[in-house]
CSV table of C-alpha atoms and ligand atoms in Angstrom, one decimal:
chain,number,residue,atom,x,y,z
U,1,MET,CA,-38.2,55.8,63.0
U,2,SER,CA,-35.7,56.0,60.1
U,3,LEU,CA,-34.8,58.9,58.0
U,4,ILE,CA,-34.9,58.5,54.2
U,5,VAL,CA,-33.6,61.0,51.7
U,6,GLN,CA,-35.3,60.7,48.3
U,7,LYS,CA,-34.1,62.5,45.2
U,8,TYR,CA,-36.4,62.9,42.3
U,9,GLY,CA,-34.9,63.8,38.9
U,10,GLY,CA,-36.4,66.1,36.3
U,11,SER,CA,-38.0,63.4,34.3
U,12,SER,CA,-39.9,62.2,37.4
U,13,VAL,CA,-41.4,65.6,38.0
U,14,ALA,CA,-41.9,66.7,34.4
U,15,ASP,CA,-45.5,67.8,34.6
U,16,ALA,CA,-48.4,68.3,37.1
U,17,GLU,CA,-49.5,64.7,36.9
U,18,SER,CA,-46.0,63.5,37.6
U,19,ILE,CA,-45.6,65.8,40.6
U,20,LYS,CA,-48.9,64.4,42.0
U,21,ARG,CA,-47.6,60.9,41.4
U,22,VAL,CA,-44.3,61.7,43.2
U,23,ALA,CA,-46.2,63.4,46.0
U,24,LYS,CA,-48.1,60.2,46.5
U,25,ARG,CA,-45.0,58.1,46.7
U,26,ILE,CA,-43.5,60.5,49.3
U,27,VAL,CA,-46.6,60.3,51.4
U,28,GLU,CA,-46.5,56.5,51.3
U,29,THR,CA,-42.9,56.5,52.5
U,30,LYS,CA,-44.0,58.9,55.3
U,31,LYS,CA,-47.0,56.7,56.2
U,32,ALA,CA,-44.7,53.7,56.4
U,33,GLY,CA,-43.3,55.4,59.5
U,34,ASN,CA,-40.2,57.2,58.1
U,35,GLU,CA,-39.0,60.8,58.2
U,36,VAL,CA,-38.7,61.9,54.7
U,37,VAL,CA,-36.4,64.6,53.1
U,38,VAL,CA,-36.7,65.1,49.4
U,39,ALA,CA,-34.2,66.7,47.0
U,40,VAL,CA,-35.9,67.6,43.8
U,41,SER,CA,-34.6,68.6,40.3
U,42,ALA,CA,-36.2,71.1,38.0
U,43,MET,CA,-39.2,69.9,35.9
U,44,GLY,CA,-38.3,68.0,32.7
U,45,ASP,CA,-35.9,69.9,30.5
U,46,THR,CA,-36.3,73.2,32.4
U,47,THR,CA,-32.6,73.6,33.1
U,48,ASP,CA,-31.7,73.1,29.4
U,49,ASP,CA,-34.5,75.5,28.3
U,50,LEU,CA,-33.3,78.2,30.7
U,51,LEU,CA,-29.7,77.7,29.4
U,52,ASP,CA,-31.0,78.2,25.8
U,53,LEU,CA,-32.8,81.3,26.9
U,54,ALA,CA,-29.7,82.7,28.6
U,55,ARG,CA,-27.7,82.1,25.4
U,56,GLU,CA,-30.3,83.9,23.4
U,57,VAL,CA,-29.7,87.1,25.4
U,58,ALA,CA,-26.0,86.7,25.9
U,59,PRO,CA,-23.5,84.5,24.0
U,60,LEU,CA,-21.4,84.0,27.2
U,61,PRO,CA,-23.9,84.6,30.1
U,62,ASP,CA,-22.5,86.1,33.3
U,63,PRO,CA,-21.9,83.2,35.7
U,64,ARG,CA,-23.5,84.8,38.7
U,65,GLU,CA,-26.7,85.7,36.8
U,66,LEU,CA,-26.7,82.3,35.1
U,67,ASP,CA,-26.8,80.6,38.6
U,68,MET,CA,-29.6,83.0,39.6
U,69,LEU,CA,-31.6,82.0,36.5
U,70,LEU,CA,-30.9,78.2,36.7
U,71,THR,CA,-31.8,77.9,40.3
U,72,THR,CA,-35.3,79.1,39.6
U,73,GLY,CA,-36.1,75.7,38.0
U,74,GLU,CA,-35.8,73.8,41.2
U,75,ARG,CA,-37.8,76.5,43.1
U,76,ILE,CA,-40.7,75.8,40.9
U,77,SER,CA,-40.7,72.0,41.4
U,78,MET,CA,-40.0,72.2,45.1
U,79,ALA,CA,-43.0,74.5,45.8
U,80,LEU,CA,-45.3,72.5,43.5
U,81,LEU,CA,-44.3,69.3,45.2
U,82,ALA,CA,-44.9,70.7,48.7
U,83,MET,CA,-48.3,72.0,47.6
U,84,ALA,CA,-49.3,68.7,46.2
U,85,ILE,CA,-48.3,66.9,49.5
U,86,LYS,CA,-50.2,69.4,51.6
U,87,SER,CA,-53.3,69.0,49.5
U,88,MET,CA,-53.2,65.3,50.4
U,89,GLY,CA,-53.4,66.3,54.0
U,90,PHE,CA,-49.7,65.9,55.0
U,91,ASP,CA,-47.4,68.6,56.1
U,92,ALA,CA,-44.6,69.6,53.8
U,93,ARG,CA,-42.2,72.6,53.5
U,94,SER,CA,-40.0,73.5,50.7
U,95,TYR,CA,-36.6,75.1,51.1
U,96,THR,CA,-34.1,76.7,48.7
U,97,GLY,CA,-30.5,75.4,48.9
U,98,SER,CA,-29.5,78.3,51.0
U,99,GLN,CA,-32.4,77.9,53.5
U,100,ALA,CA,-31.5,74.2,53.8
U,101,GLY,CA,-27.9,75.1,54.6
U,102,MET,CA,-26.1,73.9,51.5
U,103,ILE,CA,-23.0,76.1,51.9
U,104,THR,CA,-20.6,76.0,48.9
U,105,ASP,CA,-17.5,77.7,47.7
U,106,SER,CA,-18.0,80.6,45.3
U,107,ARG,CA,-17.4,78.8,41.9
U,108,HIS,CA,-20.5,79.6,39.9
U,109,GLY,CA,-21.7,76.7,37.8
U,110,SER,CA,-19.5,74.2,39.5
U,111,ALA,CA,-19.6,75.1,43.2
U,112,ARG,CA,-18.4,72.5,45.8
U,113,ILE,CA,-20.1,71.9,49.1
U,114,VAL,CA,-18.1,73.1,52.0
U,115,ASP,CA,-20.6,72.7,54.8
U,116,VAL,CA,-24.2,71.5,55.3
U,117,THR,CA,-26.2,73.1,58.1
U,118,PRO,CA,-29.7,71.7,57.7
U,119,GLY,CA,-31.2,73.2,60.9
U,120,ARG,CA,-34.5,74.2,59.2
U,121,VAL,CA,-34.8,70.8,57.6
U,122,ARG,CA,-34.3,69.1,60.9
U,123,GLU,CA,-36.9,71.4,62.5
U,124,ALA,CA,-39.4,70.6,59.8
U,125,LEU,CA,-38.9,66.9,60.4
U,126,ASP,CA,-39.2,67.3,64.2
U,127,GLU,CA,-42.6,69.0,63.6
U,128,GLY,CA,-43.7,66.0,61.5
U,129,ALA,CA,-43.4,67.6,58.1
U,130,VAL,CA,-41.8,66.4,54.9
U,131,ALA,CA,-38.9,68.6,54.0
U,132,ILE,CA,-38.4,69.4,50.3
U,133,VAL,CA,-35.1,70.8,49.3
U,134,ALA,CA,-34.2,72.4,45.9
U,135,GLY,CA,-31.5,70.3,44.4
U,136,PHE,CA,-28.4,71.5,42.5
U,137,GLN,CA,-28.1,74.8,44.4
U,138,GLY,CA,-26.2,76.3,47.3
U,139,PHE,CA,-25.0,79.5,48.9
U,140,ASN,CA,-21.6,81.1,49.3
U,141,ARG,CA,-21.1,82.8,52.6
U,142,ASP,CA,-18.4,85.3,51.5
U,143,SER,CA,-20.0,86.5,48.3
U,144,ARG,CA,-23.5,85.9,49.7
U,145,ASP,CA,-24.5,84.7,46.3
U,146,ILE,CA,-26.5,81.7,45.0
U,147,THR,CA,-24.4,79.0,43.4
U,148,THR,CA,-25.0,75.8,41.5
U,149,LEU,CA,-23.2,72.5,41.8
U,150,GLY,CA,-22.9,71.6,38.1
U,151,ARG,CA,-25.2,69.7,35.8
U,152,GLY,CA,-26.8,66.7,37.4
U,153,GLY,CA,-25.9,68.2,40.8
U,154,SER,CA,-29.2,67.3,42.6
U,155,ASP,CA,-27.9,63.9,43.2
U,156,THR,CA,-25.1,65.5,45.2
U,157,THR,CA,-27.6,67.7,47.1
U,158,ALA,CA,-29.4,64.5,48.2
U,159,VAL,CA,-26.3,62.7,49.3
U,160,ALA,CA,-24.9,65.7,51.2
U,161,LEU,CA,-28.3,66.0,53.0
U,162,ALA,CA,-28.3,62.3,53.8
U,163,ALA,CA,-24.8,62.5,55.2
U,164,ALA,CA,-25.5,65.6,57.3
U,165,LEU,CA,-28.8,64.2,58.7
U,166,GLY,CA,-27.5,60.7,59.2
U,167,ALA,CA,-30.1,59.2,56.9
U,168,GLU,CA,-30.5,55.4,56.7
U,169,VAL,CA,-30.5,55.5,52.9
U,170,CYS,CA,-30.3,58.0,50.1
U,171,GLU,CA,-32.6,56.9,47.2
U,172,ILE,CA,-32.0,58.3,43.8
U,173,LEU,CA,-35.3,58.0,42.0
U,174,THR,CA,-35.1,58.2,38.3
U,175,ASP,CA,-36.6,57.1,34.9
U,176,VAL,CA,-34.9,53.8,34.7
U,177,ASP,CA,-34.8,50.8,37.1
U,178,GLY,CA,-31.3,51.4,38.3
U,179,VAL,CA,-27.8,51.4,37.0
U,180,PHE,CA,-27.6,49.3,33.9
U,181,THR,CA,-24.6,47.7,32.1
U,182,ALA,CA,-25.0,50.6,29.6
U,183,ASP,CA,-27.3,53.5,28.9
U,184,PRO,CA,-30.6,51.7,28.0
U,185,ARG,CA,-31.4,54.4,25.5
U,186,VAL,CA,-28.4,53.4,23.5
U,187,VAL,CA,-28.1,49.7,24.2
U,188,PRO,CA,-31.6,48.3,24.5
U,189,ARG,CA,-30.2,44.9,25.7
U,190,ALA,CA,-28.5,46.5,28.7
U,191,HIS,CA,-29.5,44.9,32.0
U,192,LYS,CA,-29.9,46.3,35.5
U,193,LEU,CA,-27.1,45.7,38.0
U,194,ASP,CA,-28.2,44.7,41.5
U,195,ARG,CA,-25.0,46.2,42.9
U,196,VAL,CA,-22.1,48.2,41.6
U,197,THR,CA,-19.0,49.1,43.6
U,198,SER,CA,-18.5,52.8,44.3
U,199,GLU,CA,-15.2,52.5,42.5
U,200,GLU,CA,-16.8,51.2,39.3
U,201,MET,CA,-19.6,53.7,39.6
U,202,LEU,CA,-17.1,56.5,39.8
U,203,GLU,CA,-15.4,55.3,36.6
U,204,LEU,CA,-18.7,54.9,34.9
U,205,ALA,CA,-19.9,58.3,35.9
U,206,ALA,CA,-16.5,59.9,34.8
U,207,ALA,CA,-16.8,58.0,31.5
U,208,GLY,CA,-20.2,59.6,30.7
U,209,SER,CA,-22.9,57.5,32.4
U,210,LYS,CA,-25.0,60.3,33.7
U,211,VAL,CA,-27.3,58.2,35.8
U,212,LEU,CA,-25.4,59.4,38.8
U,213,HIS,CA,-23.5,62.6,39.4
U,214,ILE,CA,-19.9,61.7,39.9
U,215,ARG,CA,-19.6,63.9,43.0
U,216,ALA,CA,-22.6,62.3,44.6
U,217,VAL,CA,-20.8,58.9,44.3
U,218,GLU,CA,-17.6,60.4,45.8
U,219,TYR,CA,-19.5,62.1,48.6
U,220,ALA,CA,-21.5,58.9,49.5
U,221,ARG,CA,-18.3,56.9,49.6
U,222,ARG,CA,-16.5,59.4,51.8
U,223,HIS,CA,-19.4,59.8,54.2
U,224,ASP,CA,-20.6,56.2,54.1
U,225,VAL,CA,-24.0,57.0,52.8
U,226,ALA,CA,-26.0,54.0,51.5
U,227,LEU,CA,-27.0,54.8,47.9
U,228,HIS,CA,-29.9,53.1,46.1
U,229,VAL,CA,-30.6,54.1,42.5
U,230,ARG,CA,-34.2,53.0,41.5
U,231,SER,CA,-37.2,53.9,39.4
U,232,SER,CA,-39.7,56.5,40.6
U,233,PHE,CA,-42.2,54.7,38.3
U,234,ASN,CA,-42.4,51.4,40.2
U,235,ASN,CA,-41.4,49.8,43.5
U,236,THR,CA,-38.8,47.3,42.3
U,237,GLU,CA,-35.5,47.1,43.9
U,238,GLY,CA,-32.9,49.1,42.0
U,239,THR,CA,-29.1,49.2,42.2
U,240,TRP,CA,-27.1,49.5,45.4
U,241,VAL,CA,-23.8,51.3,45.3
U,242,VAL,CA,-21.6,49.3,47.6
U,243,SER,CA,-18.1,49.4,48.9
U,244,ARG,CA,-15.5,47.1,47.5
U,245,SER,CA,-14.7,45.3,50.7
U,246,GLU,CA,-17.7,43.0,50.3
U,247,ASN,CA,-16.9,39.4,49.7
U,248,MET,CA,-17.9,39.2,46.1
U,249,GLU,CA,-16.1,38.2,42.9
U,250,GLU,CA,-16.2,41.2,40.7
U,251,PRO,CA,-17.2,40.7,37.0
U,252,ILE,CA,-14.5,41.4,34.5
U,253,ILE,CA,-16.7,44.0,32.8
U,254,THR,CA,-19.4,45.6,34.7
U,255,GLY,CA,-20.5,48.2,32.2
U,256,VAL,CA,-20.0,50.1,29.1
U,257,ALA,CA,-20.2,53.9,28.9
U,258,GLY,CA,-20.2,56.5,26.1
U,259,ASP,CA,-19.4,60.1,26.1
U,260,LEU,CA,-20.1,62.6,23.3
U,261,GLY,CA,-19.2,65.6,25.4
U,262,GLU,CA,-15.5,65.8,24.5
U,263,ALA,CA,-13.4,67.3,21.7
U,264,LYS,CA,-9.9,66.7,20.5
U,265,ILE,CA,-7.2,69.3,20.0
U,266,THR,CA,-4.1,68.4,18.1
U,267,VAL,CA,-1.0,70.6,18.3
U,268,VAL,CA,0.7,70.0,15.0
U,269,GLY,CA,4.5,70.2,14.4
U,270,VAL,CA,5.9,70.5,17.9
U,271,PRO,CA,9.7,70.4,18.1
U,272,ASP,CA,10.6,67.0,19.6
U,273,VAL,CA,12.9,68.4,22.4
U,274,PRO,CA,12.5,68.2,26.2
U,275,GLY,CA,10.2,70.7,27.7
U,276,LYS,CA,7.7,71.2,24.9
U,277,ALA,CA,5.0,69.0,26.4
U,278,ALA,CA,5.5,70.8,29.7
U,279,ASP,CA,5.1,74.2,27.9
U,280,ILE,CA,1.9,73.2,26.1
U,281,PHE,CA,0.2,71.6,29.1
U,282,THR,CA,1.2,74.5,31.4
U,283,ILE,CA,-0.6,76.9,29.0
U,284,VAL,CA,-3.6,74.5,29.0
U,285,ALA,CA,-3.6,74.2,32.8
U,286,LYS,CA,-3.7,77.9,33.3
U,287,THR,CA,-7.1,78.0,31.5
U,288,GLY,CA,-8.5,75.6,34.2
U,289,ALA,CA,-9.5,73.1,31.5
U,290,ASN,CA,-9.8,69.4,32.5
U,291,ILE,CA,-7.6,67.3,30.1
U,292,ASP,CA,-8.6,63.7,29.7
U,293,MET,CA,-6.5,61.7,27.2
U,294,ILE,CA,-3.1,62.7,25.8
U,295,VAL,CA,-1.3,61.1,22.8
U,296,GLN,CA,2.0,62.1,21.4
U,297,ASN,CA,3.0,60.7,18.1
U,298,VAL,CA,6.5,59.4,17.2
U,299,SER,CA,8.3,62.3,15.6
U,300,ALA,CA,9.1,62.1,11.9
U,301,ALA,CA,12.9,61.5,11.6
U,302,ALA,CA,13.3,64.0,8.8
U,303,THR,CA,11.8,67.0,10.5
U,304,GLY,CA,12.2,66.3,14.2
U,305,LEU,CA,8.6,67.4,14.6
U,306,THR,CA,5.8,65.6,16.4
U,307,ASP,CA,2.1,66.0,17.0
U,308,ILE,CA,0.4,66.1,20.4
U,309,SER,CA,-3.3,65.4,20.7
U,310,PHE,CA,-5.5,65.6,23.8
U,311,THR,CA,-9.2,65.5,24.6
U,312,LEU,CA,-11.1,67.8,26.8
U,313,PRO,CA,-14.7,68.8,27.5
U,314,LYS,CA,-16.2,70.7,24.6
U,315,PRO,CA,-17.1,73.8,26.6
U,316,ASP,CA,-13.4,74.2,27.6
U,317,ALA,CA,-12.1,74.0,24.0
U,318,GLU,CA,-12.5,77.6,22.9
U,319,LYS,CA,-10.5,79.1,25.8
U,320,VAL,CA,-7.7,76.4,25.4
U,321,LEU,CA,-7.4,77.1,21.6
U,322,ALA,CA,-7.2,80.8,22.3
U,323,ALA,CA,-4.5,80.4,25.0
U,324,LEU,CA,-2.4,78.2,22.7
U,325,ARG,CA,-2.7,80.6,19.8
U,326,VAL,CA,-1.3,83.4,21.9
U,327,GLU,CA,1.8,81.3,22.7
U,328,GLN,CA,2.2,79.7,19.3
U,329,THR,CA,5.5,81.5,18.3
U,330,GLU,CA,7.0,81.1,21.8
U,331,VAL,CA,6.3,77.3,21.8
U,332,GLY,CA,7.2,76.9,18.2
U,333,PHE,CA,4.4,74.6,16.9
U,334,ALA,CA,3.1,74.8,13.4
U,335,SER,CA,-0.7,74.8,13.8
U,336,LEU,CA,-3.7,73.7,15.7
U,337,GLN,CA,-6.5,71.2,14.7
U,338,TYR,CA,-9.8,71.0,16.4
U,339,ASP,CA,-12.2,68.0,16.1
U,340,ASP,CA,-15.5,68.0,18.0
U,341,GLN,CA,-16.8,64.9,16.2
U,342,ILE,CA,-15.3,62.4,18.5
U,343,GLY,CA,-17.0,59.8,20.8
U,344,LYS,CA,-15.4,58.1,23.8
U,345,LEU,CA,-16.3,54.5,24.7
U,346,SER,CA,-15.2,53.0,28.0
U,347,VAL,CA,-15.5,49.6,29.5
U,348,VAL,CA,-15.3,49.4,33.3
U,349,GLY,CA,-14.9,46.4,35.6
U,350,GLY,CA,-13.3,45.7,38.9
U,351,GLY,CA,-12.3,42.3,37.7
U,352,MET,CA,-10.1,43.8,35.0
U,353,ARG,CA,-7.3,44.0,37.6
U,354,THR,CA,-6.9,40.3,37.6
U,355,SER,CA,-7.7,39.3,34.0
U,356,ALA,CA,-5.6,39.5,30.9
U,357,GLY,CA,-6.8,40.1,27.4
U,358,VAL,CA,-9.6,42.6,28.0
U,359,SER,CA,-8.0,45.2,25.6
U,360,ALA,CA,-7.6,42.5,22.9
U,361,GLN,CA,-11.2,41.5,23.2
U,362,LEU,CA,-12.3,45.1,23.1
U,363,PHE,CA,-10.2,46.0,20.1
U,364,THR,CA,-11.2,42.8,18.2
U,365,ALA,CA,-14.9,43.6,18.7
U,366,LEU,CA,-14.5,47.1,17.4
U,367,SER,CA,-12.4,46.0,14.4
U,368,GLU,CA,-14.9,43.3,13.4
U,369,ALA,CA,-17.5,46.0,13.3
U,370,GLY,CA,-15.3,48.2,11.2
U,371,ILE,CA,-14.9,50.8,13.8
U,372,ASN,CA,-11.6,52.7,13.9
U,373,ILE,CA,-9.9,53.5,17.2
U,374,GLU,CA,-8.2,56.9,17.3
U,375,MET,CA,-6.9,57.1,20.9
U,376,ILE,CA,-6.7,54.7,23.8
U,377,SER,CA,-6.3,55.3,27.6
U,378,THR,CA,-6.6,53.0,30.5
U,379,SER,CA,-6.8,52.9,34.3
U,380,GLU,CA,-6.7,50.0,36.6
U,381,ILE,CA,-10.3,49.1,36.0
U,382,ARG,CA,-11.2,51.0,32.8
U,383,ILE,CA,-10.2,51.0,29.1
U,384,SER,CA,-11.3,54.0,27.0
U,385,VAL,CA,-11.1,54.5,23.3
U,386,VAL,CA,-11.9,57.4,21.0
U,387,THR,CA,-14.0,56.7,17.9
U,388,ARG,CA,-15.8,58.9,15.4
U,389,ALA,CA,-18.9,60.4,17.1
U,390,ASP,CA,-21.3,58.9,14.7
U,391,SER,CA,-20.1,55.4,15.3
U,392,LEU,CA,-20.1,55.6,19.1
U,393,ASN,CA,-23.6,54.1,19.7
U,394,GLU,CA,-23.0,51.2,17.4
U,395,ALA,CA,-19.6,50.7,19.1
U,396,MET,CA,-21.4,50.5,22.5
U,397,ARG,CA,-23.8,47.9,21.3
U,398,VAL,CA,-21.1,45.8,19.7
U,399,VAL,CA,-18.9,45.9,22.7
U,400,HIS,CA,-21.8,45.2,25.1
U,401,THR,CA,-22.6,42.0,23.1
U,402,ALA,CA,-18.9,41.0,22.8
U,403,PHE,CA,-18.5,41.1,26.6
U,404,GLY,CA,-21.6,38.9,27.1
U,405,LEU,CA,-23.5,41.7,28.8
U,406,ASP,CA,-26.7,41.5,26.7
U,407,GLY,CA,-29.8,40.8,28.8
U,408,GLU,CA,-32.7,38.7,27.8
U,409,ALA,CA,-35.3,41.4,27.5
U,410,GLU,CA,-35.2,45.0,26.3
U,411,ALA,CA,-34.6,47.6,29.1
U,412,VAL,CA,-37.4,50.0,29.9
U,413,VAL,CA,-37.0,53.7,30.0
U,414,TYR,CA,-40.0,55.2,31.6
U,415,ALA,CA,-39.8,58.9,30.7
U,416,GLY,CA,-37.6,61.8,29.8
U,417,THR,CA,-36.0,62.9,26.7
U,418,GLY,CA,-32.5,61.9,27.8
U,419,ARG,CA,-31.4,65.5,27.1
N,1,LIG,P1,-32.8,62.3,36.3
N,1,LIG,O1,-33.7,63.3,35.6
N,1,LIG,O2,-33.6,61.4,37.2
N,1,LIG,O3,-31.7,62.9,37.1
N,1,LIG,P2,-30.9,61.5,34.3
N,1,LIG,O4,-31.4,61.8,33.0
N,1,LIG,O5,-29.9,62.5,34.9
N,1,LIG,O6,-32.2,61.4,35.3
N,1,LIG,O7,-30.3,60.1,34.4
N,1,LIG,C1,-31.0,59.0,34.1
N,1,LIG,C2,-30.7,58.6,32.6
N,1,LIG,O8,-29.3,58.2,32.6
N,1,LIG,C3,-31.4,57.4,32.0
N,1,LIG,O9,-32.6,57.8,31.5
N,1,LIG,C4,-30.4,56.9,31.0
N,1,LIG,O10,-30.7,57.3,29.7
N,1,LIG,C5,-29.1,57.5,31.4
N,1,LIG,N1,-28.0,56.5,31.6
N,1,LIG,C6,-26.7,56.6,31.1
N,1,LIG,N2,-26.0,55.5,31.5
N,1,LIG,C7,-26.8,54.7,32.2
N,1,LIG,C8,-26.6,53.5,32.9
N,1,LIG,N3,-25.4,52.9,32.9
N,1,LIG,N4,-27.6,53.0,33.6
N,1,LIG,C9,-28.8,53.6,33.6
N,1,LIG,N5,-29.0,54.8,33.0
N,1,LIG,C10,-28.1,55.4,32.3
N,2,LIG,N1,-31.7,70.6,37.1
N,2,LIG,C1,-30.2,70.4,37.1
N,2,LIG,C2,-29.7,69.9,35.8
N,2,LIG,O1,-30.5,69.6,34.9
N,2,LIG,C3,-29.8,69.6,38.2
N,2,LIG,C4,-30.2,68.1,38.2
N,2,LIG,O2,-31.2,67.8,37.5
N,2,LIG,O3,-29.6,67.3,38.9
N,2,LIG,O4,-28.6,69.7,35.6
N,3,LIG,MG1,-29.5,63.3,36.9
């Protein structure tokens, strides 16, 4: 008998009908002779709605209480799913993250898994039941508090359970047929990839493709979990996330990703002398913010002053601006500029390592479409550029076409608001 872990995302369990449909699919998997463990997300946009509610009562909600609140979303879906399965005559038991042994560190809102002790899940399987585990949540042993793994974290719950239980496969069931060459909501001609290397998937996830939680990809790679992203709305084969060692020629460009979640801060009028960048980024580092791109302009000869710009996740911007303001006189810069109307476009492909001219092709495509590039950064298998936020979607479509990625038919998105 093989053990399968299935993760159902919020759009797949958005209402009672969907929960019954998912219950049926779980029962079919069970009837096919498998042991089934399910990680489930909150219904539809529940997590976003709860976040909105929290912000209505407190501008900066207390992190411990926010985790308490947000984890209720998954409690609802797990219990409903277990009920639905039971009413079909099959045994099922739901477990919170802490009951299922998802032990994390204490960082509320972005906790990391430190141990997985799924004793109760194993017992339920041994007794012939389907185990349903609330995604996205864990428990910290020291504080004895409930934690969450960060937005999109149910994917990571599923992979961690698959690793701990030695599952044959971890299926991520969602509202599209798999991993596409771009977000099909933005690029209708995107096509499904049969496979993607974990290395490329990590870059795509980091660049904003939210189809998989980046930590789920990392975890799967580290623990050798077979990861299959597919639709919960049909039975077609989806996308397998594979290791790079396989004997395949990698395409130059595998996919295009867009990210509207970052903002740009420019430190204006920095004295162009050694140590200033160190000063600025030490201040930034102390806030715990994650910096992405950095650009330093050539200093104006007349003034000996330069500007340093960097991008970071929007939610981190306020604390970074505040920290820099406090040290303004000490560091000696003139002013700060904040711009939250940027978009980041990335092209990713393992074959980039061995081909020349990818940047030229990317920049040409953007310039022909009249889209201005404000910042550039690269890794071995990725090139990212910053554009105006309102031209990002068009930029993605143009670049997708320029690299010959357009499929023959329009991609199908089965559900969800994409929120
Ligand atoms: P779930 O609720 O199942 O967790 P998510 O909304 O987190 O689903 O992720 C699925 C969505 O990811 C798709 O509906 C799609 O809009 C988006 N997406 C972004 N980039 C990609 C991509 N490269 N391939 C497929 N989907 C993508
Ligand atoms: N419900 C959580 C979220 O919306 C976790 C998840 O869906 O993966 O982020
Ligand atoms: Mg998701």
